[in-house]
Amino acid sequence: MEGEGFGYGAEREKEVGNGNGNGSSAKENKVTLVNGEQLSELVDSGVFDIAAYANSYAQTTSSVRATRLEFIAQLIGQTVAAGSVAGTGKASWTATLGGVRREALLAALGDVKATTYDVARGRRIAAQLGQGADEGDGREGDGDALGEWVAAAARAAHSTRDRLDAELKAYKANLIKESIRLAHLELAAHCAKCGDLASALKTYSRSRDFCSTPRHVQDMCLLVVHVSLLLLNYPSVLSYVVKAESTPDAAGASAPTATANQNQPAVSANQSQGPDRQLFQAKLKLYAALVHLDAAHYSQALAALLAITVSPDVFSLWNEVVSAADVAHLIVVLGLATLSRADLHSKILLSPQVRAFIDLTPDPALLHSTILAAFYSAQYSTALTALASLKQILLLDLYLNPHVDALMKLIRRRAVVLYIEPFDVVDLPRMATAFVCHVDAIEKEVVGLIQEGAILARVDSHNKILRVNKSTSDENHARSTLFSKTLQMGREYTEQSNFLLLRASMTRQDMYIQPPPSNDGLGGNLHHDALAGAFAEFQQQQQQQQQHLRDKRGGFFERFGLS
């Protein structure tokens, strides 16, 4: 089920809905609603806990965690509303999900109030609390407390902006390049803290003119990339990722200096103390993977994630955008959807790096043993059933949600093709049992794959049998091509051998082609005459050599009547 696209922040909503003239190509993706009953079961069983989910992300001034929490709240709200309209919403799971939604909104509002001056966003989240606010939460639900925070945040934002503008003007007047750069970074961070991401992006970009070292350029690129991602400006993300990778002396990359780092949206102060080259490259690979994921380039997204070489423990220290568990989920789902069985085994199952990321998920055995190992061992029903239970967790991911259904279809399609591949004849009832579905459903699915050209086979609907056409498969086509080339080479060899034998026989018989007579007196072709003269000279030399051989061998050819 799909819901309407929605924004998760004031500036984000503005960017998606109207555009801002900054070259943003953000598009409003359709979100896929969760299954309310299944998600409620996961919540009741403790598999999904909104507090633990929130704690897996860092609380920063960019409020990425608040964005994720607000996304989950809106997703659950649309799911409950859709269930109510359709008459499928049961009181049991609607009450459970309503509690999860309220808890997510309260946590998001707490993040916004604690780390930002984004007054509009705080008011919007408070309004979404709806009935929960009327019941009196005692903290965020209290209107007076919210009003006090709004007034204090507005005063602080205004005074800080005036101070930063004055400092920037003073530095520009004194032409202090490094101070101007740091002032731009502080001003951009303040804009992001106030929720004005468009102004933050412009100010970060302006600081590039005052960068004096490769390290400064790389820091600026990471900050621009982060804000562009919040704005869903994926072309800008990819552009600055390429710039950061192409900047020399990447080993010296680090987060911005402490003076400009107090309110940074991209790199927190407690995480900026000298990150090494691997962590710097891991950030770039992660941003590139999210860009490819948005464009549905799943193979490129997986390649970028597999290129992350930093330890998952170190990667977990930088958990502003995604967590280590999110990386593991992305690798598993994208790997099943795009890799062959051999690559799945070598690049994922046998990879200690991937296994380390999987071990940081709430349920490592589910991903590694129940899904990956089962899929590789052709236990497709086990793998697909486990994926179906994991699907509700994947739908809660801000960046993965629009692609979950497409990826699940690709995984099932690959499973069906791999199941059929070894056989000449497949019994459809047994195949339906293996995939836990009805015979008619698996028959319809197989017919669709035949029409798409994914498999070469015919369906016997009467006997419920699938006959695979091996003679026209790719492997047999390659084999027949090899045989054809071999036979052609044999024919060419025979023709060349016959030609050589004919030439040898003609030489023994002193047979040759007489050149045409010259027409010098009638204005003949001089070029033709030159060729004829050369041929006559060559013929004379051949006759002399043959005569010499006859004399030497004692008239061997004459005695046998071959002259």
PDB file of N, CA and C in Angstrom, residues 118-189:
ATOM      1  N   ASP A 118      14.610  25.685  15.729  1.00  0.00           N
ATOM      2  CA  ASP A 118      13.627  25.543  14.663  1.00  0.00           C
ATOM      3  C   ASP A 118      12.221  25.642  15.262  1.00  0.00           C
ATOM      4  N   VAL A 119      11.749  26.861  15.415  1.00  0.00           N
ATOM      5  CA  VAL A 119      10.465  27.113  16.064  1.00  0.00           C
ATOM      6  C   VAL A 119       9.309  26.545  15.246  1.00  0.00           C
ATOM      7  N   ALA A 120       9.346  26.732  13.930  1.00  0.00           N
ATOM      8  CA  ALA A 120       8.250  26.258  13.081  1.00  0.00           C
ATOM      9  C   ALA A 120       8.121  24.745  13.160  1.00  0.00           C
ATOM     10  N   ARG A 121       9.241  24.078  13.181  1.00  0.00           N
ATOM     11  CA  ARG A 121       9.199  22.615  13.254  1.00  0.00           C
ATOM     12  C   ARG A 121       8.678  22.155  14.608  1.00  0.00           C
ATOM     13  N   GLY A 122       9.094  22.815  15.670  1.00  0.00           N
ATOM     14  CA  GLY A 122       8.597  22.446  16.988  1.00  0.00           C
ATOM     15  C   GLY A 122       7.093  22.619  17.094  1.00  0.00           C
ATOM     16  N   ARG A 123       6.579  23.711  16.551  1.00  0.00           N
ATOM     17  CA  ARG A 123       5.131  23.930  16.579  1.00  0.00           C
ATOM     18  C   ARG A 123       4.395  22.869  15.769  1.00  0.00           C
ATOM     19  N   ARG A 124       4.972  22.497  14.615  1.00  0.00           N
ATOM     20  CA  ARG A 124       4.311  21.507  13.770  1.00  0.00           C
ATOM     21  C   ARG A 124       4.251  20.140  14.455  1.00  0.00           C
ATOM     22  N   ILE A 125       5.348  19.731  15.080  1.00  0.00           N
ATOM     23  CA  ILE A 125       5.352  18.443  15.769  1.00  0.00           C
ATOM     24  C   ILE A 125       4.387  18.466  16.947  1.00  0.00           C
ATOM     25  N   ALA A 126       4.361  19.585  17.667  1.00  0.00           N
ATOM     26  CA  ALA A 126       3.427  19.697  18.793  1.00  0.00           C
ATOM     27  C   ALA A 126       1.985  19.606  18.314  1.00  0.00           C
ATOM     28  N   ALA A 127       1.711  20.195  17.143  1.00  0.00           N
ATOM     29  CA  ALA A 127       0.357  20.123  16.599  1.00  0.00           C
ATOM     30  C   ALA A 127      -0.004  18.698  16.205  1.00  0.00           C
ATOM     31  N   GLN A 128       0.994  17.928  15.735  1.00  0.00           N
ATOM     32  CA  GLN A 128       0.738  16.547  15.333  1.00  0.00           C
ATOM     33  C   GLN A 128       0.441  15.647  16.527  1.00  0.00           C
ATOM     34  N   LEU A 129       0.867  16.071  17.697  1.00  0.00           N
ATOM     35  CA  LEU A 129       0.562  15.265  18.880  1.00  0.00           C
ATOM     36  C   LEU A 129      -0.948  15.166  19.101  1.00  0.00           C
ATOM     37  N   GLY A 130      -1.667  16.198  18.659  1.00  0.00           N
ATOM     38  CA  GLY A 130      -3.130  16.126  18.638  1.00  0.00           C
ATOM     39  C   GLY A 130      -3.746  15.809  19.981  1.00  0.00           C
ATOM     40  N   GLN A 131      -4.442  14.726  20.026  1.00  0.00           N
ATOM     41  CA  GLN A 131      -5.175  14.326  21.217  1.00  0.00           C
ATOM     42  C   GLN A 131      -4.250  14.107  22.394  1.00  0.00           C
ATOM     43  N   GLY A 132      -3.015  13.636  22.106  1.00  0.00           N
ATOM     44  CA  GLY A 132      -2.071  13.405  23.201  1.00  0.00           C
ATOM     45  C   GLY A 132      -1.744  14.672  23.940  1.00  0.00           C
ATOM     46  N   ALA A 133      -1.673  15.810  23.214  1.00  0.00           N
ATOM     47  CA  ALA A 133      -1.390  17.081  23.879  1.00  0.00           C
ATOM     48  C   ALA A 133      -2.547  17.504  24.767  1.00  0.00           C
ATOM     49  N   ASP A 134      -3.787  17.197  24.334  1.00  0.00           N
ATOM     50  CA  ASP A 134      -4.950  17.580  25.131  1.00  0.00           C
ATOM     51  C   ASP A 134      -5.013  16.798  26.439  1.00  0.00           C
ATOM     52  N   GLU A 135      -4.482  15.582  26.420  1.00  0.00           N
ATOM     53  CA  GLU A 135      -4.509  14.755  27.610  1.00  0.00           C
ATOM     54  C   GLU A 135      -3.509  15.234  28.652  1.00  0.00           C
ATOM     55  N   GLY A 136      -2.601  16.139  28.243  1.00  0.00           N
ATOM     56  CA  GLY A 136      -1.656  16.690  29.204  1.00  0.00           C
ATOM     57  C   GLY A 136      -0.498  15.776  29.441  1.00  0.00           C
ATOM     58  N   ASP A 137       0.567  15.996  28.730  1.00  0.00           N
ATOM     59  CA  ASP A 137       1.749  15.160  28.897  1.00  0.00           C
ATOM     60  C   ASP A 137       2.589  15.614  30.079  1.00  0.00           C
ATOM     61  N   GLY A 138       2.451  16.857  30.439  1.00  0.00           N
ATOM     62  CA  GLY A 138       3.227  17.373  31.545  1.00  0.00           C
ATOM     63  C   GLY A 138       4.522  18.004  31.109  1.00  0.00           C
ATOM     64  N   ARG A 139       4.981  17.719  29.874  1.00  0.00           N
ATOM     65  CA  ARG A 139       6.231  18.312  29.388  1.00  0.00           C
ATOM     66  C   ARG A 139       5.982  18.902  28.014  1.00  0.00           C
ATOM     67  N   GLU A 140       6.179  18.097  26.957  1.00  0.00           N
ATOM     68  CA  GLU A 140       6.030  18.608  25.606  1.00  0.00           C
ATOM     69  C   GLU A 140       4.579  18.933  25.270  1.00  0.00           C
ATOM     70  N   GLY A 141       3.645  18.223  25.881  1.00  0.00           N
ATOM     71  CA  GLY A 141       2.255  18.471  25.569  1.00  0.00           C
ATOM     72  C   GLY A 141       1.706  19.739  26.211  1.00  0.00           C
ATOM     73  N   ASP A 142       2.420  20.334  27.113  1.00  0.00           N
ATOM     74  CA  ASP A 142       1.948  21.538  27.791  1.00  0.00           C
ATOM     75  C   ASP A 142       2.162  22.752  26.910  1.00  0.00           C
ATOM     76  N   GLY A 143       1.055  23.484  26.628  1.00  0.00           N
ATOM     77  CA  GLY A 143       1.155  24.621  25.726  1.00  0.00           C
ATOM     78  C   GLY A 143       1.996  25.754  26.277  1.00  0.00           C
ATOM     79  N   ASP A 144       1.916  25.990  27.588  1.00  0.00           N
ATOM     80  CA  ASP A 144       2.705  27.073  28.173  1.00  0.00           C
ATOM     81  C   ASP A 144       4.199  26.788  28.067  1.00  0.00           C
ATOM     82  N   ALA A 145       4.591  25.520  28.331  1.00  0.00           N
ATOM     83  CA  ALA A 145       6.009  25.161  28.242  1.00  0.00           C
ATOM     84  C   ALA A 145       6.510  25.318  26.820  1.00  0.00           C
ATOM     85  N   LEU A 146       5.689  24.920  25.857  1.00  0.00           N
ATOM     86  CA  LEU A 146       6.089  25.073  24.463  1.00  0.00           C
ATOM     87  C   LEU A 146       6.206  26.543  24.097  1.00  0.00           C
ATOM     88  N   GLY A 147       5.266  27.357  24.582  1.00  0.00           N
ATOM     89  CA  GLY A 147       5.331  28.782  24.291  1.00  0.00           C
ATOM     90  C   GLY A 147       6.576  29.430  24.858  1.00  0.00           C
ATOM     91  N   GLU A 148       6.976  29.026  26.056  1.00  0.00           N
ATOM     92  CA  GLU A 148       8.202  29.560  26.647  1.00  0.00           C
ATOM     93  C   GLU A 148       9.424  29.191  25.809  1.00  0.00           C
ATOM     94  N   TRP A 149       9.449  27.939  25.339  1.00  0.00           N
ATOM     95  CA  TRP A 149      10.594  27.529  24.507  1.00  0.00           C
ATOM     96  C   TRP A 149      10.609  28.294  23.192  1.00  0.00           C
ATOM     97  N   VAL A 150       9.448  28.492  22.589  1.00  0.00           N
ATOM     98  CA  VAL A 150       9.377  29.224  21.324  1.00  0.00           C
ATOM     99  C   VAL A 150       9.918  30.633  21.496  1.00  0.00           C
ATOM    100  N   ALA A 151       9.513  31.292  22.561  1.00  0.00           N
ATOM    101  CA  ALA A 151       9.977  32.663  22.786  1.00  0.00           C
ATOM    102  C   ALA A 151      11.482  32.704  23.040  1.00  0.00           C
ATOM    103  N   ALA A 152      11.974  31.775  23.861  1.00  0.00           N
ATOM    104  CA  ALA A 152      13.408  31.751  24.165  1.00  0.00           C
ATOM    105  C   ALA A 152      14.226  31.407  22.934  1.00  0.00           C
ATOM    106  N   ALA A 153      13.751  30.442  22.138  1.00  0.00           N
ATOM    107  CA  ALA A 153      14.479  30.049  20.930  1.00  0.00           C
ATOM    108  C   ALA A 153      14.515  31.180  19.919  1.00  0.00           C
ATOM    109  N   ALA A 154      13.413  31.891  19.769  1.00  0.00           N
ATOM    110  CA  ALA A 154      13.374  33.010  18.818  1.00  0.00           C
ATOM    111  C   ALA A 154      14.342  34.113  19.236  1.00  0.00           C
ATOM    112  N   ARG A 155      14.385  34.427  20.540  1.00  0.00           N
ATOM    113  CA  ARG A 155      15.319  35.456  21.007  1.00  0.00           C
ATOM    114  C   ARG A 155      16.768  35.027  20.794  1.00  0.00           C
ATOM    115  N   ALA A 156      17.072  33.769  21.132  1.00  0.00           N
ATOM    116  CA  ALA A 156      18.445  33.281  20.974  1.00  0.00           C
ATOM    117  C   ALA A 156      18.853  33.251  19.508  1.00  0.00           C
ATOM    118  N   ALA A 157      17.940  32.825  18.646  1.00  0.00           N
ATOM    119  CA  ALA A 157      18.259  32.769  17.217  1.00  0.00           C
ATOM    120  C   ALA A 157      18.524  34.162  16.667  1.00  0.00           C
ATOM    121  N   HIS A 158      17.704  35.131  17.070  1.00  0.00           N
ATOM    122  CA  HIS A 158      17.864  36.497  16.560  1.00  0.00           C
ATOM    123  C   HIS A 158      19.172  37.118  17.041  1.00  0.00           C
ATOM    124  N   SER A 159      19.472  36.987  18.317  1.00  0.00           N
ATOM    125  CA  SER A 159      20.696  37.592  18.852  1.00  0.00           C
ATOM    126  C   SER A 159      21.941  36.931  18.278  1.00  0.00           C
ATOM    127  N   THR A 160      21.904  35.611  18.133  1.00  0.00           N
ATOM    128  CA  THR A 160      23.058  34.907  17.563  1.00  0.00           C
ATOM    129  C   THR A 160      23.269  35.294  16.114  1.00  0.00           C
ATOM    130  N   ARG A 161      22.193  35.445  15.377  1.00  0.00           N
ATOM    131  CA  ARG A 161      22.321  35.833  13.970  1.00  0.00           C
ATOM    132  C   ARG A 161      22.929  37.233  13.851  1.00  0.00           C
ATOM    133  N   ASP A 162      22.485  38.159  14.683  1.00  0.00           N
ATOM    134  CA  ASP A 162      23.051  39.513  14.638  1.00  0.00           C
ATOM    135  C   ASP A 162      24.548  39.492  14.961  1.00  0.00           C
ATOM    136  N   ARG A 163      24.930  38.708  15.952  1.00  0.00           N
ATOM    137  CA  ARG A 163      26.343  38.638  16.326  1.00  0.00           C
ATOM    138  C   ARG A 163      27.193  38.048  15.206  1.00  0.00           C
ATOM    139  N   LEU A 164      26.717  36.971  14.588  1.00  0.00           N
ATOM    140  CA  LEU A 164      27.485  36.321  13.522  1.00  0.00           C
ATOM    141  C   LEU A 164      27.584  37.212  12.290  1.00  0.00           C
ATOM    142  N   ASP A 165      26.515  37.921  11.961  1.00  0.00           N
ATOM    143  CA  ASP A 165      26.577  38.850  10.823  1.00  0.00           C
ATOM    144  C   ASP A 165      27.593  39.960  11.072  1.00  0.00           C
ATOM    145  N   ALA A 166      27.608  40.477  12.290  1.00  0.00           N
ATOM    146  CA  ALA A 166      28.562  41.543  12.616  1.00  0.00           C
ATOM    147  C   ALA A 166      29.996  41.033  12.548  1.00  0.00           C
ATOM    148  N   GLU A 167      30.232  39.829  13.057  1.00  0.00           N
ATOM    149  CA  GLU A 167      31.580  39.265  13.008  1.00  0.00           C
ATOM    150  C   GLU A 167      32.027  39.036  11.572  1.00  0.00           C
ATOM    151  N   LEU A 168      31.129  38.529  10.739  1.00  0.00           N
ATOM    152  CA  LEU A 168      31.488  38.278   9.347  1.00  0.00           C
ATOM    153  C   LEU A 168      31.836  39.582   8.628  1.00  0.00           C
ATOM    154  N   LYS A 169      31.066  40.628   8.864  1.00  0.00           N
ATOM    155  CA  LYS A 169      31.371  41.920   8.232  1.00  0.00           C
ATOM    156  C   LYS A 169      32.722  42.452   8.690  1.00  0.00           C
ATOM    157  N   ALA A 170      33.022  42.288   9.971  1.00  0.00           N
ATOM    158  CA  ALA A 170      34.308  42.771  10.489  1.00  0.00           C
ATOM    159  C   ALA A 170      35.470  42.002   9.869  1.00  0.00           C
ATOM    160  N   TYR A 171      35.331  40.698   9.743  1.00  0.00           N
ATOM    161  CA  TYR A 171      36.402  39.890   9.156  1.00  0.00           C
ATOM    162  C   TYR A 171      36.602  40.235   7.683  1.00  0.00           C
ATOM    163  N   LYS A 172      35.500  40.477   6.982  1.00  0.00           N
ATOM    164  CA  LYS A 172      35.627  40.861   5.575  1.00  0.00           C
ATOM    165  C   LYS A 172      36.318  42.215   5.436  1.00  0.00           C
ATOM    166  N   ALA A 173      36.038  43.123   6.347  1.00  0.00           N
ATOM    167  CA  ALA A 173      36.680  44.438   6.294  1.00  0.00           C
ATOM    168  C   ALA A 173      38.176  44.337   6.555  1.00  0.00           C
ATOM    169  N   ASN A 174      38.562  43.391   7.416  1.00  0.00           N
ATOM    170  CA  ASN A 174      39.978  43.214   7.742  1.00  0.00           C
ATOM    171  C   ASN A 174      40.692  42.263   6.784  1.00  0.00           C
ATOM    172  N   LEU A 175      39.915  41.617   5.867  1.00  0.00           N
ATOM    173  CA  LEU A 175      40.484  40.706   4.860  1.00  0.00           C
ATOM    174  C   LEU A 175      41.272  39.563   5.497  1.00  0.00           C
ATOM    175  N   ILE A 176      40.739  39.014   6.585  1.00  0.00           N
ATOM    176  CA  ILE A 176      41.365  37.855   7.231  1.00  0.00           C
ATOM    177  C   ILE A 176      40.700  36.601   6.659  1.00  0.00           C
ATOM    178  N   LYS A 177      41.404  35.927   5.760  1.00  0.00           N
ATOM    179  CA  LYS A 177      40.794  34.844   4.983  1.00  0.00           C
ATOM    180  C   LYS A 177      40.309  33.699   5.873  1.00  0.00           C
ATOM    181  N   GLU A 178      41.147  33.232   6.790  1.00  0.00           N
ATOM    182  CA  GLU A 178      40.759  32.110   7.637  1.00  0.00           C
ATOM    183  C   GLU A 178      39.597  32.484   8.549  1.00  0.00           C
ATOM    184  N   SER A 179      39.608  33.683   9.073  1.00  0.00           N
ATOM    185  CA  SER A 179      38.499  34.116   9.930  1.00  0.00           C
ATOM    186  C   SER A 179      37.205  34.232   9.141  1.00  0.00           C
ATOM    187  N   ILE A 180      37.299  34.675   7.894  1.00  0.00           N
ATOM    188  CA  ILE A 180      36.100  34.757   7.047  1.00  0.00           C
ATOM    189  C   ILE A 180      35.534  33.362   6.806  1.00  0.00           C
ATOM    190  N   ARG A 181      36.421  32.392   6.557  1.00  0.00           N
ATOM    191  CA  ARG A 181      35.959  31.013   6.331  1.00  0.00           C
ATOM    192  C   ARG A 181      35.243  30.473   7.561  1.00  0.00           C
ATOM    193  N   LEU A 182      35.844  30.649   8.726  1.00  0.00           N
ATOM    194  CA  LEU A 182      35.231  30.150   9.955  1.00  0.00           C
ATOM    195  C   LEU A 182      33.921  30.872  10.251  1.00  0.00           C
ATOM    196  N   ALA A 183      33.862  32.159   9.944  1.00  0.00           N
ATOM    197  CA  ALA A 183      32.618  32.902  10.169  1.00  0.00           C
ATOM    198  C   ALA A 183      31.504  32.384   9.264  1.00  0.00           C
ATOM    199  N   HIS A 184      31.845  32.058   8.025  1.00  0.00           N
ATOM    200  CA  HIS A 184      30.847  31.468   7.124  1.00  0.00           C
ATOM    201  C   HIS A 184      30.346  30.128   7.671  1.00  0.00           C
ATOM    202  N   LEU A 185      31.257  29.311   8.187  1.00  0.00           N
ATOM    203  CA  LEU A 185      30.852  28.010   8.719  1.00  0.00           C
ATOM    204  C   LEU A 185      29.935  28.175   9.929  1.00  0.00           C
ATOM    205  N   GLU A 186      30.260  29.100  10.806  1.00  0.00           N
ATOM    206  CA  GLU A 186      29.407  29.325  11.974  1.00  0.00           C
ATOM    207  C   GLU A 186      28.041  29.864  11.571  1.00  0.00           C
ATOM    208  N   LEU A 187      28.021  30.767  10.613  1.00  0.00           N
ATOM    209  CA  LEU A 187      26.743  31.324  10.167  1.00  0.00           C
ATOM    210  C   LEU A 187      25.895  30.255   9.493  1.00  0.00           C
ATOM    211  N   ALA A 188      26.517  29.409   8.680  1.00  0.00           N
ATOM    212  CA  ALA A 188      25.773  28.326   8.024  1.00  0.00           C
ATOM    213  C   ALA A 188      25.233  27.340   9.044  1.00  0.00           C
ATOM    214  N   ALA A 189      26.048  27.012  10.053  1.00  0.00           N
ATOM    215  CA  ALA A 189      25.583  26.098  11.093  1.00  0.00           C
ATOM    216  C   ALA A 189      24.409  26.695  11.859  1.00  0.00           C
TER     217      ALA A 189
END
